[in-house]
């Protein structure tokens, strides 16, 4: 009995079926790095990419500011209209050292920040409540659809003048305008998120005995969170816009008033200085919203990346 397997037609033993040579029949697979080493390498690649991205951002900003300064210093652009970065820095330093005509710079920033945060909070809460409610109740959605579409089609910035008449030049008119601007962006996302909930999840929750309230709070709202948190990034920009525009229309304090006065005095450096401060706290708020989004959605599986460098 031949234990070395079948032979070829030529009478010689077939090497591919020779079980007496374990090295040939079961080739050793190539060595792969341990999972911990792969994870460490992926972390290094991500860190390297993050550093590269941030460094490129700084370079782009530096090139833009440098080019602006050179063009203004050489007279290629008129400083009377465009200002210059050194003038913007001087204006910011003057505001920090000597304050503004309405008080300290910190007071102006605080007033605008208050209006922005209050309008943002009210708009988000109302947008989520009404969005989820109308997303769950089709009858109410059909009833209110024409009203919401009509209100959304109105240029809402124009409502700032109406709110100034209704609530005066205090903080209320700015908060109301910011809340109205925020509301619609959050509302439509929450509404769509509530409509996109997996029907199988809803059916399973009902089979397990969950009522309408539990289904809404424990299934619909968590499922719509990704839609809602996505809208927050845009909504905060709307809140800043509402606060600044409300102050431009009439205010006693705030960054919008500083910008308006600088514009009235033909001071472009003052206008850009106000915009720089506004952009700074908007950028800080964007970072906080991103952290909040990661916190709220950490239970969701992350999408698979095509590569570590992606």
Tab-separated table of C-alpha atoms in Angstrom:
chain	number	residue	atom	x	y	z
A	1	UNK	CA	0.000	0.000	0.000
A	2	UNK	CA	1.408	3.295	-1.078
A	3	UNK	CA	1.253	5.757	1.825
A	4	UNK	CA	2.935	8.539	-0.113
A	5	UNK	CA	-0.142	9.339	-2.188
A	6	UNK	CA	-0.911	8.759	-5.867
A	7	UNK	CA	1.820	8.821	-8.387
A	8	UNK	CA	1.921	10.638	-11.662
A	9	UNK	CA	1.575	8.980	-14.992
A	10	UNK	CA	5.345	8.971	-15.287
A	11	UNK	CA	5.601	6.861	-12.182
A	12	UNK	CA	7.254	9.536	-10.009
A	13	UNK	CA	5.693	10.751	-6.765
A	14	UNK	CA	3.704	14.013	-6.993
A	15	UNK	CA	5.447	16.567	-4.756
A	16	UNK	CA	2.200	18.503	-4.072
A	17	UNK	CA	0.593	15.390	-2.542
A	18	UNK	CA	3.608	14.105	-0.651
A	19	UNK	CA	2.320	14.004	2.941
A	20	UNK	CA	5.721	12.936	4.222
A	21	UNK	CA	6.987	16.552	3.804
A	22	UNK	CA	4.923	18.733	6.178
A	23	UNK	CA	6.875	21.844	5.204
A	24	UNK	CA	5.737	21.603	1.586
A	25	UNK	CA	2.110	20.592	2.263
A	26	UNK	CA	1.416	23.357	4.844
A	27	UNK	CA	3.503	26.462	4.031
A	28	UNK	CA	4.101	28.794	6.959
A	29	UNK	CA	1.993	31.991	6.617
A	30	UNK	CA	3.849	35.300	6.713
A	31	UNK	CA	4.237	36.792	10.135
A	32	UNK	CA	1.842	39.570	10.949
A	33	UNK	CA	2.378	42.263	13.567
A	34	UNK	CA	0.545	41.794	16.830
A	35	UNK	CA	-2.789	43.628	17.249
A	36	UNK	CA	-1.211	45.933	19.837
A	37	UNK	CA	1.552	46.861	17.392
A	38	UNK	CA	-1.017	47.525	14.658
A	39	UNK	CA	-3.006	49.754	17.015
A	40	UNK	CA	0.125	51.669	18.013
A	41	UNK	CA	1.067	52.152	14.369
A	42	UNK	CA	-2.452	53.392	13.575
A	43	UNK	CA	-2.251	55.869	16.461
A	44	UNK	CA	1.084	57.168	15.216
A	45	UNK	CA	-0.320	57.629	11.715
A	46	UNK	CA	-3.360	59.473	13.048
A	47	UNK	CA	-1.189	61.711	15.230
A	48	UNK	CA	1.142	62.433	12.321
A	49	UNK	CA	-1.789	63.309	10.078
A	50	UNK	CA	-3.342	65.563	12.751
A	51	UNK	CA	-0.072	67.432	13.203
A	52	UNK	CA	0.265	67.800	9.435
A	53	UNK	CA	-3.288	69.129	9.082
A	54	UNK	CA	-2.887	71.651	11.917
A	55	UNK	CA	0.492	72.775	10.615
A	56	UNK	CA	-0.981	73.285	7.138
A	57	UNK	CA	-3.839	75.308	8.623
A	58	UNK	CA	-1.398	77.583	10.444
A	59	UNK	CA	0.620	78.047	7.264
A	60	UNK	CA	-2.486	78.945	5.251
A	61	UNK	CA	-3.533	81.497	7.896
A	62	UNK	CA	-0.030	82.959	8.108
A	63	UNK	CA	0.195	83.283	4.322
A	64	UNK	CA	-3.188	84.993	4.169
A	65	UNK	CA	-2.359	87.482	6.945
A	66	UNK	CA	1.129	88.114	5.580
A	67	UNK	CA	-0.184	88.727	2.071
A	68	UNK	CA	-2.860	91.066	3.418
A	69	UNK	CA	-0.262	93.037	5.409
A	70	UNK	CA	2.129	93.299	2.457
A	71	UNK	CA	-0.594	94.461	0.066
A	72	UNK	CA	-1.819	97.058	2.570
A	73	UNK	CA	1.700	98.294	3.414
A	74	UNK	CA	2.736	98.647	-0.229
A	75	UNK	CA	-0.472	100.433	-1.183
A	76	UNK	CA	-1.663	97.672	-3.515
A	77	UNK	CA	-4.961	97.776	-1.617
A	78	UNK	CA	-6.426	100.809	0.097
A	79	UNK	CA	-6.070	100.630	3.880
A	80	UNK	CA	-9.004	103.009	4.258
A	81	UNK	CA	-11.332	100.240	3.051
A	82	UNK	CA	-9.475	97.016	3.746
A	83	UNK	CA	-7.603	97.843	6.978
A	84	UNK	CA	-4.464	95.901	7.821
A	85	UNK	CA	-3.619	93.085	10.247
A	86	UNK	CA	-1.298	95.269	12.346
A	87	UNK	CA	-4.113	97.820	12.711
A	88	UNK	CA	-6.537	95.077	13.769
A	89	UNK	CA	-4.079	93.891	16.424
A	90	UNK	CA	-3.582	97.487	17.632
A	91	UNK	CA	-7.350	97.952	17.912
A	92	UNK	CA	-7.758	94.723	19.884
A	93	UNK	CA	-4.902	95.706	22.210
A	94	UNK	CA	-6.425	99.172	22.698
A	95	UNK	CA	-9.814	97.665	23.569
A	96	UNK	CA	-8.210	95.277	26.042
A	97	UNK	CA	-6.090	97.995	27.649
A	98	UNK	CA	-8.448	100.970	27.677
A	99	UNK	CA	-11.852	99.422	27.067
A	100	UNK	CA	-14.470	100.560	24.565
A	101	UNK	CA	-16.837	103.507	24.555
A	102	UNK	CA	-19.543	101.211	26.057
A	103	UNK	CA	-17.336	99.750	28.770
A	104	UNK	CA	-14.740	97.018	29.017
A	105	UNK	CA	-14.220	94.603	26.135
A	106	UNK	CA	-15.042	91.678	28.428
A	107	UNK	CA	-18.490	93.175	29.114
A	108	UNK	CA	-19.221	93.482	25.404
A	109	UNK	CA	-18.150	89.897	24.769
A	110	UNK	CA	-20.167	88.650	27.731
A	111	UNK	CA	-23.348	90.406	26.566
A	112	UNK	CA	-23.108	88.909	23.071
A	113	UNK	CA	-22.212	85.502	24.498
A	114	UNK	CA	-25.231	85.594	26.791
A	115	UNK	CA	-27.566	86.443	23.933
A	116	UNK	CA	-26.035	83.744	21.770
A	117	UNK	CA	-26.172	80.978	24.369
A	118	UNK	CA	-29.697	81.796	25.517
A	119	UNK	CA	-31.005	81.976	21.951
A	120	UNK	CA	-29.158	78.785	21.059
A	121	UNK	CA	-30.534	76.898	24.061
A	122	UNK	CA	-34.131	78.019	23.564
A	123	UNK	CA	-34.039	77.362	19.823
A	124	UNK	CA	-32.533	73.885	20.251
A	125	UNK	CA	-34.998	72.825	22.951
A	126	UNK	CA	-38.032	74.015	21.011
A	127	UNK	CA	-36.700	72.619	17.743
A	128	UNK	CA	-36.115	69.162	19.208
A	129	UNK	CA	-39.476	69.036	20.994
A	130	UNK	CA	-41.549	70.140	18.013
A	131	UNK	CA	-39.453	68.186	15.518
A	132	UNK	CA	-39.798	64.899	17.359
A	133	UNK	CA	-43.452	65.538	18.165
A	134	UNK	CA	-44.456	66.271	14.579
A	135	UNK	CA	-42.196	63.487	13.330
A	136	UNK	CA	-44.077	61.026	15.513
A	137	UNK	CA	-47.590	62.368	14.951
A	138	UNK	CA	-48.381	62.478	11.269
A	139	UNK	CA	-51.745	64.178	11.829
A	140	UNK	CA	-50.114	67.173	13.550
A	141	UNK	CA	-47.417	67.260	10.873
A	142	UNK	CA	-50.059	67.473	8.142
A	143	UNK	CA	-51.912	70.239	10.004
A	144	UNK	CA	-48.886	72.448	10.742
A	145	UNK	CA	-46.906	71.785	7.550
A	146	UNK	CA	-48.168	74.861	5.611
A	147	UNK	CA	-47.601	77.161	8.597
A	148	UNK	CA	-44.056	75.946	9.164
A	149	UNK	CA	-43.190	76.179	5.477
A	150	UNK	CA	-44.591	79.704	5.339
A	151	UNK	CA	-42.672	80.852	8.420
A	152	UNK	CA	-39.497	79.223	7.116
A	153	UNK	CA	-39.799	81.055	3.798
A	154	UNK	CA	-39.835	84.474	5.514
A	155	UNK	CA	-36.372	86.128	5.653
A	156	UNK	CA	-35.989	85.724	9.392
A	157	UNK	CA	-33.309	88.385	9.717
A	158	UNK	CA	-36.054	90.929	8.997
A	159	UNK	CA	-37.836	89.769	12.135
A	160	UNK	CA	-35.089	91.506	14.140
A	161	UNK	CA	-36.773	94.856	13.534
A	162	UNK	CA	-40.120	93.436	14.626
A	163	UNK	CA	-38.612	91.960	17.793
A	164	UNK	CA	-36.865	95.277	18.558
A	165	UNK	CA	-40.289	96.971	18.459
A	166	UNK	CA	-41.899	94.265	20.567
A	167	UNK	CA	-39.191	93.744	23.184
A	168	UNK	CA	-37.125	96.944	23.031
A	169	UNK	CA	-33.362	97.305	22.689
A	170	UNK	CA	-32.544	95.004	25.622
A	171	UNK	CA	-31.326	91.439	25.524
A	172	UNK	CA	-34.790	89.943	24.904
A	173	UNK	CA	-35.057	90.999	21.261
A	174	UNK	CA	-31.615	89.525	20.449
A	175	UNK	CA	-32.343	86.273	22.240
A	176	UNK	CA	-35.665	85.931	20.430
A	177	UNK	CA	-34.102	86.533	17.023
A	178	UNK	CA	-31.300	84.046	17.731
A	179	UNK	CA	-33.807	81.444	18.954
A	180	UNK	CA	-35.960	81.823	15.826
A	181	UNK	CA	-32.918	81.397	13.571
A	182	UNK	CA	-31.807	78.300	15.473
A	183	UNK	CA	-35.265	76.747	15.742
A	184	UNK	CA	-35.880	75.899	12.101
A	185	UNK	CA	-32.493	74.305	11.482
A	186	UNK	CA	-32.867	72.012	14.492
A	187	UNK	CA	-36.571	71.395	13.894
A	188	UNK	CA	-36.186	70.022	10.370
A	189	UNK	CA	-33.334	67.724	11.397
A	190	UNK	CA	-35.198	66.418	14.453
A	191	UNK	CA	-38.324	65.928	12.336
A	192	UNK	CA	-36.441	63.962	9.702
A	193	UNK	CA	-34.565	61.978	12.352
A	194	UNK	CA	-37.849	60.960	13.981
A	195	UNK	CA	-39.223	59.894	10.591
A	196	UNK	CA	-36.128	57.829	9.744
A	197	UNK	CA	-36.268	55.590	12.811
A	198	UNK	CA	-36.028	51.889	11.940
A	199	UNK	CA	-39.554	50.425	11.897
A	200	UNK	CA	-38.256	47.103	13.174
A	201	UNK	CA	-36.927	48.817	16.296
A	202	UNK	CA	-40.297	50.438	16.903
A	203	UNK	CA	-42.113	47.130	16.381
A	204	UNK	CA	-39.750	45.287	18.710
A	205	UNK	CA	-40.140	47.942	21.399
A	206	UNK	CA	-43.903	47.660	21.201
A	207	UNK	CA	-43.742	43.870	21.336
A	208	UNK	CA	-41.720	44.214	24.540
A	209	UNK	CA	-44.528	46.321	26.009
A	210	UNK	CA	-43.152	49.852	25.622
A	211	UNK	CA	-45.741	52.638	25.500
A	212	UNK	CA	-45.650	55.754	23.352
A	213	UNK	CA	-43.622	57.738	25.884
A	214	UNK	CA	-40.992	55.013	26.294
A	215	UNK	CA	-40.795	54.438	22.554
A	216	UNK	CA	-40.237	58.152	22.008
A	217	UNK	CA	-37.677	58.655	24.779
A	218	UNK	CA	-35.792	55.356	24.477
A	219	UNK	CA	-35.986	54.593	20.754
A	220	UNK	CA	-36.945	57.631	18.680
A	221	UNK	CA	-34.858	60.307	20.407
A	222	UNK	CA	-31.630	58.223	20.569
A	223	UNK	CA	-32.075	57.238	16.925
A	224	UNK	CA	-32.562	60.873	15.913
A	225	UNK	CA	-29.568	62.110	17.930
A	226	UNK	CA	-27.174	61.933	14.985
A	227	UNK	CA	-29.525	64.169	12.973
A	228	UNK	CA	-29.977	66.577	15.890
A	229	UNK	CA	-26.306	66.887	16.816
A	230	UNK	CA	-25.389	67.459	13.182
A	231	UNK	CA	-27.727	70.443	13.094
A	232	UNK	CA	-26.129	71.969	16.211
A	233	UNK	CA	-22.965	72.935	14.307
A	234	UNK	CA	-24.962	75.099	11.905
A	235	UNK	CA	-27.409	76.218	14.585
A	236	UNK	CA	-24.732	77.866	16.729
A	237	UNK	CA	-23.640	79.931	13.746
A	238	UNK	CA	-27.269	81.027	13.356
A	239	UNK	CA	-27.357	81.962	17.053
A	240	UNK	CA	-24.260	84.150	16.688
A	241	UNK	CA	-25.759	85.741	13.581
A	242	UNK	CA	-29.014	86.477	15.402
A	243	UNK	CA	-27.222	88.094	18.360
A	244	UNK	CA	-24.920	90.219	16.198
A	245	UNK	CA	-27.682	91.318	13.790
A	246	UNK	CA	-29.952	92.161	16.720
A	247	UNK	CA	-27.207	94.367	18.172
A	248	UNK	CA	-26.643	96.014	14.801
A	249	UNK	CA	-30.323	96.927	14.662
A	250	UNK	CA	-30.206	98.537	18.071
A	251	UNK	CA	-28.430	97.812	21.327
A	252	UNK	CA	-26.722	99.371	24.307
A	253	UNK	CA	-23.847	96.876	24.552
A	254	UNK	CA	-22.341	93.994	22.614
A	255	UNK	CA	-19.944	93.128	19.814
A	256	UNK	CA	-22.534	94.006	17.187
A	257	UNK	CA	-22.700	97.542	18.549
A	258	UNK	CA	-18.881	97.791	18.466
A	259	UNK	CA	-18.888	96.684	14.825
A	260	UNK	CA	-21.667	99.114	13.985
A	261	UNK	CA	-19.841	102.046	15.604
A	262	UNK	CA	-16.583	101.149	13.862
A	263	UNK	CA	-18.402	101.055	10.545
A	264	UNK	CA	-20.016	104.443	11.253
A	265	UNK	CA	-16.583	105.917	12.025
A	266	UNK	CA	-15.019	104.442	8.835
A	267	UNK	CA	-12.743	102.273	10.953
A	268	UNK	CA	-12.215	98.967	9.077
A	269	UNK	CA	-9.725	97.772	11.690
A	270	UNK	CA	-12.442	98.074	14.344
A	271	UNK	CA	-14.877	96.107	12.167
A	272	UNK	CA	-12.348	93.312	11.622
A	273	UNK	CA	-11.398	93.314	15.300
A	274	UNK	CA	-15.043	92.714	16.223
A	275	UNK	CA	-15.266	89.931	13.651
A	276	UNK	CA	-12.096	88.308	14.997
A	277	UNK	CA	-13.532	88.177	18.520
A	278	UNK	CA	-16.832	86.799	17.219
A	279	UNK	CA	-15.038	84.132	15.194
A	280	UNK	CA	-12.907	83.180	18.218
A	281	UNK	CA	-15.784	82.317	20.513
A	282	UNK	CA	-17.719	80.714	17.638
A	283	UNK	CA	-14.713	78.461	17.023
A	284	UNK	CA	-14.496	77.610	20.722
A	285	UNK	CA	-18.204	76.762	20.752
A	286	UNK	CA	-17.734	74.548	17.684
A	287	UNK	CA	-15.109	72.546	19.574
A	288	UNK	CA	-17.426	72.135	22.566
A	289	UNK	CA	-20.285	70.998	20.308
A	290	UNK	CA	-17.989	68.427	18.702
A	291	UNK	CA	-17.076	67.067	22.137
A	292	UNK	CA	-20.757	66.941	23.082
A	293	UNK	CA	-21.553	65.104	19.851
A	294	UNK	CA	-18.904	62.476	20.554
A	295	UNK	CA	-20.197	62.098	24.090
A	296	UNK	CA	-23.819	61.645	23.049
A	297	UNK	CA	-23.082	59.327	20.118
A	298	UNK	CA	-20.351	57.194	21.633
A	299	UNK	CA	-22.778	54.250	21.782
A	300	UNK	CA	-23.045	54.232	17.989
A	301	UNK	CA	-20.597	52.059	16.024
A	302	UNK	CA	-18.026	54.111	14.181
A	303	UNK	CA	-17.904	53.733	10.399
A	304	UNK	CA	-15.045	51.631	9.064
A	305	UNK	CA	-12.318	53.687	7.466
A	306	UNK	CA	-10.813	52.689	4.171
A	307	UNK	CA	-7.328	53.286	5.523
A	308	UNK	CA	-5.519	54.746	8.446
A	309	UNK	CA	-4.542	57.731	6.470
A	310	UNK	CA	-8.103	58.579	5.499
